[in-house]
GROMACS .gro file of C-alpha atoms in nm:
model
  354
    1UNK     CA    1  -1.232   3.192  -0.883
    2UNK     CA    2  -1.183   2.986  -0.594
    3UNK     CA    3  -1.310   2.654  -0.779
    4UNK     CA    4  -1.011   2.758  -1.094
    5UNK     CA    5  -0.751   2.779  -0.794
    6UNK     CA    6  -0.804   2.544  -0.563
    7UNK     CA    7  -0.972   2.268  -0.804
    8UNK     CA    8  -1.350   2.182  -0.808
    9UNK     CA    9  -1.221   1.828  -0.682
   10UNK     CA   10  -1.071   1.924  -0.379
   11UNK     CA   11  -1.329   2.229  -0.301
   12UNK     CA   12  -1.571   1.953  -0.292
   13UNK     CA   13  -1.371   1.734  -0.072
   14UNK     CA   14  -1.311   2.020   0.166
   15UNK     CA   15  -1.727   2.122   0.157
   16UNK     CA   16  -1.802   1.766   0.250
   17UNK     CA   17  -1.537   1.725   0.536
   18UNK     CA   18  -1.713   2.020   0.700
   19UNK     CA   19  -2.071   1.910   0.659
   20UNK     CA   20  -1.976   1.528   0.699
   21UNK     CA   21  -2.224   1.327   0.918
   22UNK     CA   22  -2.069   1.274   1.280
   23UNK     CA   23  -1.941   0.995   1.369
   24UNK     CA   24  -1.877   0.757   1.702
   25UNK     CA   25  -1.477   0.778   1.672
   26UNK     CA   26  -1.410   1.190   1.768
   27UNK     CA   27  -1.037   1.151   1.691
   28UNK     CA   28  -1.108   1.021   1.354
   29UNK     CA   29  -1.352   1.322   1.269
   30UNK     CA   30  -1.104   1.547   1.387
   31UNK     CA   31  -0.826   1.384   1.178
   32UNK     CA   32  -1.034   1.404   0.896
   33UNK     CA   33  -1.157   1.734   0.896
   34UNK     CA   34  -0.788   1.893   0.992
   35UNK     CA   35  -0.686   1.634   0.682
   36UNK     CA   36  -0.947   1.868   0.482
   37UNK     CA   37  -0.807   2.209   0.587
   38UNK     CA   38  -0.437   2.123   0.508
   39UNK     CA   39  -0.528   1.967   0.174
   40UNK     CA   40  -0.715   2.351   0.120
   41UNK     CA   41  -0.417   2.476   0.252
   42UNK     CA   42  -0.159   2.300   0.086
   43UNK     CA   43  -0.344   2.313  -0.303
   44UNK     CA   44  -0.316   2.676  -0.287
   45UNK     CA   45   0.023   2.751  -0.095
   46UNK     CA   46   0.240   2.420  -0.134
   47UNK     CA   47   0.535   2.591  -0.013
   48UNK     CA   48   0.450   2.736   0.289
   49UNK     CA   49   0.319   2.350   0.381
   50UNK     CA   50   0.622   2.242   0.260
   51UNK     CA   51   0.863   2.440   0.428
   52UNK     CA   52   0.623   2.394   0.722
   53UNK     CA   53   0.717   2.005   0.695
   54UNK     CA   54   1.098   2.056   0.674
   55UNK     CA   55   1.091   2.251   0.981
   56UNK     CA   56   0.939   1.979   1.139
   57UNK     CA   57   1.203   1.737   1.043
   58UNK     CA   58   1.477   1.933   1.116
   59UNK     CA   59   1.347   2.009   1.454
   60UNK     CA   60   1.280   1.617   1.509
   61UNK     CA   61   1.680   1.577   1.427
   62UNK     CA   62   1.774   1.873   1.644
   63UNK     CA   63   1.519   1.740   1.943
   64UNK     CA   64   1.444   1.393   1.904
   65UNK     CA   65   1.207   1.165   1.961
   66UNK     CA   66   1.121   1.292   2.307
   67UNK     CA   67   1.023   1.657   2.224
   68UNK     CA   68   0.967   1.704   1.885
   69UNK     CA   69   0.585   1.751   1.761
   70UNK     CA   70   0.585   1.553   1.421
   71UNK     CA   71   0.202   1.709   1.347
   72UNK     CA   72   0.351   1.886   1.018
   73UNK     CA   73   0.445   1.607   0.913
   74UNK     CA   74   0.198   1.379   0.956
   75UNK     CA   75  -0.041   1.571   0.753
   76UNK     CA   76   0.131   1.540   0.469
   77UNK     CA   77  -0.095   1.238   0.388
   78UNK     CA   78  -0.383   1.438   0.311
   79UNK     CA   79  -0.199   1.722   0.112
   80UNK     CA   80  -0.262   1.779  -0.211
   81UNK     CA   81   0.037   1.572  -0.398
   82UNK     CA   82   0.122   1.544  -0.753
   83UNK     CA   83   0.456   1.394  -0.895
   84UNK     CA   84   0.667   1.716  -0.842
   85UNK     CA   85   0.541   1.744  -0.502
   86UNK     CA   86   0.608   1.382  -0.408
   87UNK     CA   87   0.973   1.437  -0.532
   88UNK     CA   88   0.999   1.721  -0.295
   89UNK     CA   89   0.865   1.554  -0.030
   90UNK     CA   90   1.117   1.266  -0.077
   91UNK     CA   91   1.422   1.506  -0.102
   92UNK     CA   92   1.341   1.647   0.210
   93UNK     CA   93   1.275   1.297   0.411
   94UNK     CA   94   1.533   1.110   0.242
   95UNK     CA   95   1.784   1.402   0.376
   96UNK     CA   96   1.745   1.383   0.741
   97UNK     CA   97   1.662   0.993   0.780
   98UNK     CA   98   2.010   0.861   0.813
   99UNK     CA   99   2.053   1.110   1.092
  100UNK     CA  100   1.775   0.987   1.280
  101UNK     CA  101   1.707   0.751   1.573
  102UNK     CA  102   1.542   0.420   1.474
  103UNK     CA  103   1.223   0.534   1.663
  104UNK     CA  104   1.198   0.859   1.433
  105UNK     CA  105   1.288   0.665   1.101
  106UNK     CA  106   0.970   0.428   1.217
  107UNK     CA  107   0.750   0.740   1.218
  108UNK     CA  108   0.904   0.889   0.893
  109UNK     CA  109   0.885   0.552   0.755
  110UNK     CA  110   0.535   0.546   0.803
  111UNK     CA  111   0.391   0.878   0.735
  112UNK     CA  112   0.610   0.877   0.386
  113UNK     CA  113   0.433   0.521   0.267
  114UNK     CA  114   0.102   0.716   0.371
  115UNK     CA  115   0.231   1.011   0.145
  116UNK     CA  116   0.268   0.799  -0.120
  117UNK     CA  117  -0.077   0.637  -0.098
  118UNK     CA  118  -0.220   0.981  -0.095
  119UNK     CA  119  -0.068   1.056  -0.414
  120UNK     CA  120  -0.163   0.739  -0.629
  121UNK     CA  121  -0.546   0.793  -0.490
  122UNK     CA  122  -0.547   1.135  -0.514
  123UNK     CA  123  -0.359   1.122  -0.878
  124UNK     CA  124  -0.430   0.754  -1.012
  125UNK     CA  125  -0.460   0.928  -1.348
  126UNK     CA  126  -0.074   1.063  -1.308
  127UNK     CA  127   0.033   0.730  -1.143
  128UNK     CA  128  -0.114   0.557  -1.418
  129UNK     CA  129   0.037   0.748  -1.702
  130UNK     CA  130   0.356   0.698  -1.517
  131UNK     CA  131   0.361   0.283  -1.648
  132UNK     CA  132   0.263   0.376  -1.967
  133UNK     CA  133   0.526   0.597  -2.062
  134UNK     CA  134   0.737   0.472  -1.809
  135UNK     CA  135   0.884   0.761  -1.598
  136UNK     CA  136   0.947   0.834  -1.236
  137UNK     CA  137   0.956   1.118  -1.002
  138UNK     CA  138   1.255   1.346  -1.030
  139UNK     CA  139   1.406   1.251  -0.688
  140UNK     CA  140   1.755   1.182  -0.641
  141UNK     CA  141   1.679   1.021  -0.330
  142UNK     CA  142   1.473   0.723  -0.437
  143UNK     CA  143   1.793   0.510  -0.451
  144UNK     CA  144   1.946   0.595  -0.170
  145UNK     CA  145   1.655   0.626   0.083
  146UNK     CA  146   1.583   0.231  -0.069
  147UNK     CA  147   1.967   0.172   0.033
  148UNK     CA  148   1.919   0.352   0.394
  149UNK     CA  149   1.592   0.129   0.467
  150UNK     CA  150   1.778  -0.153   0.338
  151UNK     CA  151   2.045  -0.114   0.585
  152UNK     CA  152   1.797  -0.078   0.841
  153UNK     CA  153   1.627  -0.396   0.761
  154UNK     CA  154   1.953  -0.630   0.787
  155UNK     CA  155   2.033  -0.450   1.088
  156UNK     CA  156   1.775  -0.641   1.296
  157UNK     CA  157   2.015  -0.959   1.220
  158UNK     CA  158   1.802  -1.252   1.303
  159UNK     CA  159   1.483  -1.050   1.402
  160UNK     CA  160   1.282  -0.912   1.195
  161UNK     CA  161   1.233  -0.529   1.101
  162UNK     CA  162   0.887  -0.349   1.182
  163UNK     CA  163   0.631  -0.390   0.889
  164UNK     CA  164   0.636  -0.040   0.813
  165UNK     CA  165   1.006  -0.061   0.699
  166UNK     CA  166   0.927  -0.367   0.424
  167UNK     CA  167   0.586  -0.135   0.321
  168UNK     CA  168   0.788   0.168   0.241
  169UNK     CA  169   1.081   0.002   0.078
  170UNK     CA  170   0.792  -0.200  -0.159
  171UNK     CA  171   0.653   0.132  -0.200
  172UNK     CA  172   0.948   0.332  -0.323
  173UNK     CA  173   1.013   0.039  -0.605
  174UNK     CA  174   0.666   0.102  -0.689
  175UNK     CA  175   0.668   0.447  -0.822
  176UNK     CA  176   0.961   0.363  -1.022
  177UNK     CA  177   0.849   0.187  -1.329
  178UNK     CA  178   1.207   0.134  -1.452
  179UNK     CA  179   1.283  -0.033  -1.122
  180UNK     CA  180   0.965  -0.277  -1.168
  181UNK     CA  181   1.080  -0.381  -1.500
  182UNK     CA  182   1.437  -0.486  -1.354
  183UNK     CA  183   1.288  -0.677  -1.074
  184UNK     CA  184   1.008  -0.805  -1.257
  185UNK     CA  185   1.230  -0.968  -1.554
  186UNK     CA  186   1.485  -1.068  -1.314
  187UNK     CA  187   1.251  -1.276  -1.068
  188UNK     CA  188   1.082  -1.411  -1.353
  189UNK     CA  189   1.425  -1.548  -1.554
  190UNK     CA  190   1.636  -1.610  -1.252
  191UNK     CA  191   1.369  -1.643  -0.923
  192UNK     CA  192   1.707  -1.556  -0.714
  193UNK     CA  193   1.824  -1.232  -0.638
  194UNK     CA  194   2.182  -1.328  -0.490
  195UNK     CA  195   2.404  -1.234  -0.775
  196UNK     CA  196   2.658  -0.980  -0.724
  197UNK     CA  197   2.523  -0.779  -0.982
  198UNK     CA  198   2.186  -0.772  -0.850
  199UNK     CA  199   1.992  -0.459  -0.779
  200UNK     CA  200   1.862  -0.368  -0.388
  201UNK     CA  201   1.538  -0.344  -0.569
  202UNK     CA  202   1.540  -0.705  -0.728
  203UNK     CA  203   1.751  -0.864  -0.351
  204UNK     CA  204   1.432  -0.692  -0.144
  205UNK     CA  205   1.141  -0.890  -0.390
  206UNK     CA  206   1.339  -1.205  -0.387
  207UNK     CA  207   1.395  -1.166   0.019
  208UNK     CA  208   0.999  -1.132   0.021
  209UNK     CA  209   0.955  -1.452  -0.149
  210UNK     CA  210   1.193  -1.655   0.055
  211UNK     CA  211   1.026  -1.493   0.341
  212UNK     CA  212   0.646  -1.597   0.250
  213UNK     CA  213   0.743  -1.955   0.226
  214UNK     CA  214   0.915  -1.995   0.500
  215UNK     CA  215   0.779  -2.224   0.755
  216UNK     CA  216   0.664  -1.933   1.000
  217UNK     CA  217   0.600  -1.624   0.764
  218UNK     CA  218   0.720  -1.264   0.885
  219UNK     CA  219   0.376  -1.049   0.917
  220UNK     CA  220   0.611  -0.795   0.746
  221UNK     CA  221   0.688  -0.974   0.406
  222UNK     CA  222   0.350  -1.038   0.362
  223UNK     CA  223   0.221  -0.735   0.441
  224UNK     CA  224   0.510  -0.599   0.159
  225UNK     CA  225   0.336  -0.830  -0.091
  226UNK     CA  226  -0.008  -0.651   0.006
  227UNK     CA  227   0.108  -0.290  -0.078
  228UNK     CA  228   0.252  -0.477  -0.402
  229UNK     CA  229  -0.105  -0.656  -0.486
  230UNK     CA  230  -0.296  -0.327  -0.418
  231UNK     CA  231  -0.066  -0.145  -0.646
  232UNK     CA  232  -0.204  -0.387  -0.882
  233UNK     CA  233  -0.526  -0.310  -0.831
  234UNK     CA  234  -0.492   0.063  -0.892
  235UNK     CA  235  -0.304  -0.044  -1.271
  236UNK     CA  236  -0.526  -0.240  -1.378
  237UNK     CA  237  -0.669   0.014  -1.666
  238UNK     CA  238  -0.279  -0.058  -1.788
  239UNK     CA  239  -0.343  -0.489  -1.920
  240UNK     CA  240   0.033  -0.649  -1.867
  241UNK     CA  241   0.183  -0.389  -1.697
  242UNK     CA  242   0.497  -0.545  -1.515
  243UNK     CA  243   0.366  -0.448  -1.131
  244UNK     CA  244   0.041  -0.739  -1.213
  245UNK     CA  245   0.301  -0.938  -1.370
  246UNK     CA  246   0.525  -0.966  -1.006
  247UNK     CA  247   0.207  -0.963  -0.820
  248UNK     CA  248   0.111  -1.300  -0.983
  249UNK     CA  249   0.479  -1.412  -0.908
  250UNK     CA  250   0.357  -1.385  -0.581
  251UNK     CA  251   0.020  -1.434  -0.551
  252UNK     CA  252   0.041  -1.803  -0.473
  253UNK     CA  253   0.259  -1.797  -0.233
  254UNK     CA  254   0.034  -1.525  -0.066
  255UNK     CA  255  -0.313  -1.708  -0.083
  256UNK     CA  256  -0.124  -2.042   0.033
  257UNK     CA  257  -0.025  -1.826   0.352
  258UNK     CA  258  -0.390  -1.672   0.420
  259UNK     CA  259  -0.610  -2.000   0.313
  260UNK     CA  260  -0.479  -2.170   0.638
  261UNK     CA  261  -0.719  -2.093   0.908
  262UNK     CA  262  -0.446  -2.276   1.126
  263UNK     CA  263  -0.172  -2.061   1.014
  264UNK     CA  264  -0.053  -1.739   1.279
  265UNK     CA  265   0.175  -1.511   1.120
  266UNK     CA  266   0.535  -1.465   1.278
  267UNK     CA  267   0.490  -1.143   1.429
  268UNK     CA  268   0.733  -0.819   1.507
  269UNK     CA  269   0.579  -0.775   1.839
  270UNK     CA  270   0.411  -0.985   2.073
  271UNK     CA  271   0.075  -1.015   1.934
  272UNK     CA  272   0.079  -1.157   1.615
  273UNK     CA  273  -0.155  -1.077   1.324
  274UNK     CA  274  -0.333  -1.367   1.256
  275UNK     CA  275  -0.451  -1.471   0.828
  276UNK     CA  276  -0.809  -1.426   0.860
  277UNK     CA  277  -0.775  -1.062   0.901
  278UNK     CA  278  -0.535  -1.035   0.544
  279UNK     CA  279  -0.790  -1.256   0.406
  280UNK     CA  280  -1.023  -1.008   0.282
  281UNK     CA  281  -0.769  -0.745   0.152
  282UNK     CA  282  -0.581  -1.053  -0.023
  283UNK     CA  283  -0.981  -1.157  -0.201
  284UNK     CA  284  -1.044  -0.793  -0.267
  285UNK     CA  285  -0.721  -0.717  -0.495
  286UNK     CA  286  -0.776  -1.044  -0.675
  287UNK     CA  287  -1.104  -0.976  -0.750
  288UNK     CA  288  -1.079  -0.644  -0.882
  289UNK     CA  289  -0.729  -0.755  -1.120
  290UNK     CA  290  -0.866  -1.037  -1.233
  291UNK     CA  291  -1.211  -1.152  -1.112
  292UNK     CA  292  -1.317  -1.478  -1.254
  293UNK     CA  293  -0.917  -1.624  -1.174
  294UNK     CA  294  -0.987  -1.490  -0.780
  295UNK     CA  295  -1.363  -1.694  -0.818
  296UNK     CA  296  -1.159  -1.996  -0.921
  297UNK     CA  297  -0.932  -1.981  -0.640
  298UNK     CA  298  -1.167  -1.868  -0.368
  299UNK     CA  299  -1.483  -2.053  -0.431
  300UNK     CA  300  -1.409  -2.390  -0.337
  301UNK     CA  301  -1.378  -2.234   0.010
  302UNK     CA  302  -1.682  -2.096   0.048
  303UNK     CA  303  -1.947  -2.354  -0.151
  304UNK     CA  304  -1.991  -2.702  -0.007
  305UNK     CA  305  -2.106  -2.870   0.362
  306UNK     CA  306  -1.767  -2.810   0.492
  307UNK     CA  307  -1.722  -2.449   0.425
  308UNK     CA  308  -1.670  -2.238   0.751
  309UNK     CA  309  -1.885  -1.926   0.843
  310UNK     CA  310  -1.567  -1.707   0.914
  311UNK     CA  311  -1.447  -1.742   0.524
  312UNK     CA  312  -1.777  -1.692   0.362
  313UNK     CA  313  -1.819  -1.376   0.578
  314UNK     CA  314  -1.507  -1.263   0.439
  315UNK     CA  315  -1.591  -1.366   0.091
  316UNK     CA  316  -1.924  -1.114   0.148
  317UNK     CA  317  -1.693  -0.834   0.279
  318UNK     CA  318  -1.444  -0.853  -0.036
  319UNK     CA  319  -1.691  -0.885  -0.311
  320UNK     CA  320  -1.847  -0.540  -0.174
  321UNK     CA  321  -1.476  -0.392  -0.139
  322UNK     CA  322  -1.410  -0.473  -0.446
  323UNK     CA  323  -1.756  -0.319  -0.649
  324UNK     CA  324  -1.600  -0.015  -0.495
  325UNK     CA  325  -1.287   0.001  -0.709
  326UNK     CA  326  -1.232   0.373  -0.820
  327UNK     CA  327  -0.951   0.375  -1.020
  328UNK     CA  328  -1.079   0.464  -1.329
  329UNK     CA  329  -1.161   0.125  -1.446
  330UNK     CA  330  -1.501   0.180  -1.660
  331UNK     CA  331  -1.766  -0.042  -1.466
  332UNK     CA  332  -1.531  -0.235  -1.201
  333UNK     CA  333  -1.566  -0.587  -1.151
  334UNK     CA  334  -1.943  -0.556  -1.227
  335UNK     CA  335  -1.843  -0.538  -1.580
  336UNK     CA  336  -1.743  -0.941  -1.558
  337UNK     CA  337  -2.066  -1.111  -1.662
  338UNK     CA  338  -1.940  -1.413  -1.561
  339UNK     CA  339  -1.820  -1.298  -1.190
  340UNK     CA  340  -2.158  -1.154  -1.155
  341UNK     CA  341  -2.321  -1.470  -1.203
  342UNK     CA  342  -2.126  -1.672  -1.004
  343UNK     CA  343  -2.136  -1.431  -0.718
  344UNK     CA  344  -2.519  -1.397  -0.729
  345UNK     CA  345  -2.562  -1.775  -0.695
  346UNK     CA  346  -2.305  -1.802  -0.394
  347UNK     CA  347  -2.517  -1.501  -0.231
  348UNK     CA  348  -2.853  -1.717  -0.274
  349UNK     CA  349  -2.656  -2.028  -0.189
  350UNK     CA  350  -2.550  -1.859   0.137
  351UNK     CA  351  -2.886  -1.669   0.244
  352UNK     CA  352  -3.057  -2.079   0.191
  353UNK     CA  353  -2.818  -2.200   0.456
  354UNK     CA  354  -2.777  -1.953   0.736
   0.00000   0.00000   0.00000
């Protein structure tokens, strides 16, 4: 009964949180196993951890930052999410963020891009089925939550915005398919997004792209490309679907940015994020859209006298990210004779010199 209520999925999920191996980082095994009792909790009685949430905002905009406890919230991530649920979820943050100080919307910023992530890797099936027939979650607030962080954004004038603002705005256009298209055609016919006419959708890729070849990149637009490239990643069961089609828009731009060992990111605080550490995330998605294309590009880094240690070492780390694809693509990147090949005579190439 309890496997035909709950889901044999998430039972599991829940069985292995509680019996998981322990670990050196407590908070993190405590994060994950309270992550495990709200998804129980929230696959069987969505409302009650809904409502649970709303409270939680609405005592944040009654409180503030300074005495509210956003724990509700922030579990949301790990809550069992479909489409319907997502909607909800967006209704109710979309409502209160206006009315919120900037240091709130940061938080509600972040924990709703983390939402969304839990709902494409919890329901990549859904998300997937969502390009191919082309519809979106029934939110009314999409639109205008994309308008409010919009407003945000510009309002840092000459500064730039924090990261997680540029993530979540990327991610909204991302679960609208119709949205994609629009942007998608547009960068690709016009490159510009200054028209009058223009959607917030299609201004927000073409302000990435200005950003990322700027002489000093913003950490943030690049870091808006990454949620774009992953995103990617997840569709590629879906051949030509209009998401891989932006993400190659971009993808030169991207690799220019994290192939320059000399190159330090312009950053929203004081320590920057330097372009080794994107490096590996930036191989992985490229190898798991399009494998023997990401071999092209990558391997003249990595083979020769002149190839540095720190790149190969990332090279290592991304091939093994990427066998690990799980989003439903029948035999990953191991299905690519070709990439196999390669990559086994890089390996031996590698273990002969070091």
């Amino acid at each position: 009964v309890m496997e035909i209520a709950v889901g044999t999925s998430i039972l599991t999920k829940f069985v292995r949180a509680c019996i998981a191996e322990p670990t050196a980082d407590m908070a993190f095994e405590i994060q994950e196993a309270a992550g495990a009792v709200f998804m129980f909790v929230s696959s069987t009685n969505w409302n009650v951890a809904m409502q649970r949430a709303k409270s939680c905002l609405y005592l944040v905009l009654s409180r503030g930052d300074d005495m509210a406890d956003l724990t509700d919230i922030r579990f949301l991530e790990f809550a069992s999410m479909d489409i319907n649920r997502l909607a909800q979820v967006i209704d109710a943050f979309g409502d209160v963020f206006t009315r919120l100080k900037p240091n709130d919307q940061l938080k509600l910023a972040i924990v709703l891009r983390r939402v969304i992530w839990g709902f494409i890797t919890r329901c990549g099936g859904t998300f997937i089925d969502m390009y191919r027939n082309m519809y979106r979650p029934a939110s009314n607030r999409i639109e205008q939550l994309a308008e409010n962080l919009r407003a945000v954004i510009e309002g840092y004038g000459r500064t730039v915005a924090h990261p997680a603002f540029y993530q979540l705005k990327m991610m909204l256009l991302l679960i609208c398919p119709d949205s994609v298209v629009h942007a998608t055609e547009h960068a690709i016919e016009h490159g510009e997004g200054r028209e009058d006419g223009c959607s917030s959708h299609v201004r927000f890729v073409a302000r990435v792209r200005q950003m990322i070849v700027s002489r000093d990149v913003p950490e943030c637009a690049l870091l808006a490309a990454h949620e774009l490239h992953r995103v990617a990643a997840v569709l590629t069961p879906l051949p030509g679907n209009d998401v891989s089609r932006l993400a190659e828009l971009l993808e030169n731009d991207v690799n220019s940015v994290v192939l320059d060992a000399s190159n330090r990111l312009s950053p929203f605080r004081e320590e920057p994020i330097e372009s080794k550490i994107l490096l590996v995330s930036t191989m992985t998605h490229q190898f798991q859209t399009n494998p023997e294309k990401g071999l092209q590009v990558f391997l003249p880094y990595i083979t020769g006298t002149k190839a540095e240690a720190w790149f190969q070492l990332a090279f290592v780390h991304a091939v093994g990210a990427s066998t690990n694809q799980k989003y439903y693509v029948k035999g990953g990147i191991r299905s690519f004779p070709v990439f196999n090949k390669m990559v086994s005579k890089v390996f031996l190439d590698l273990l002969r010199r070091n």
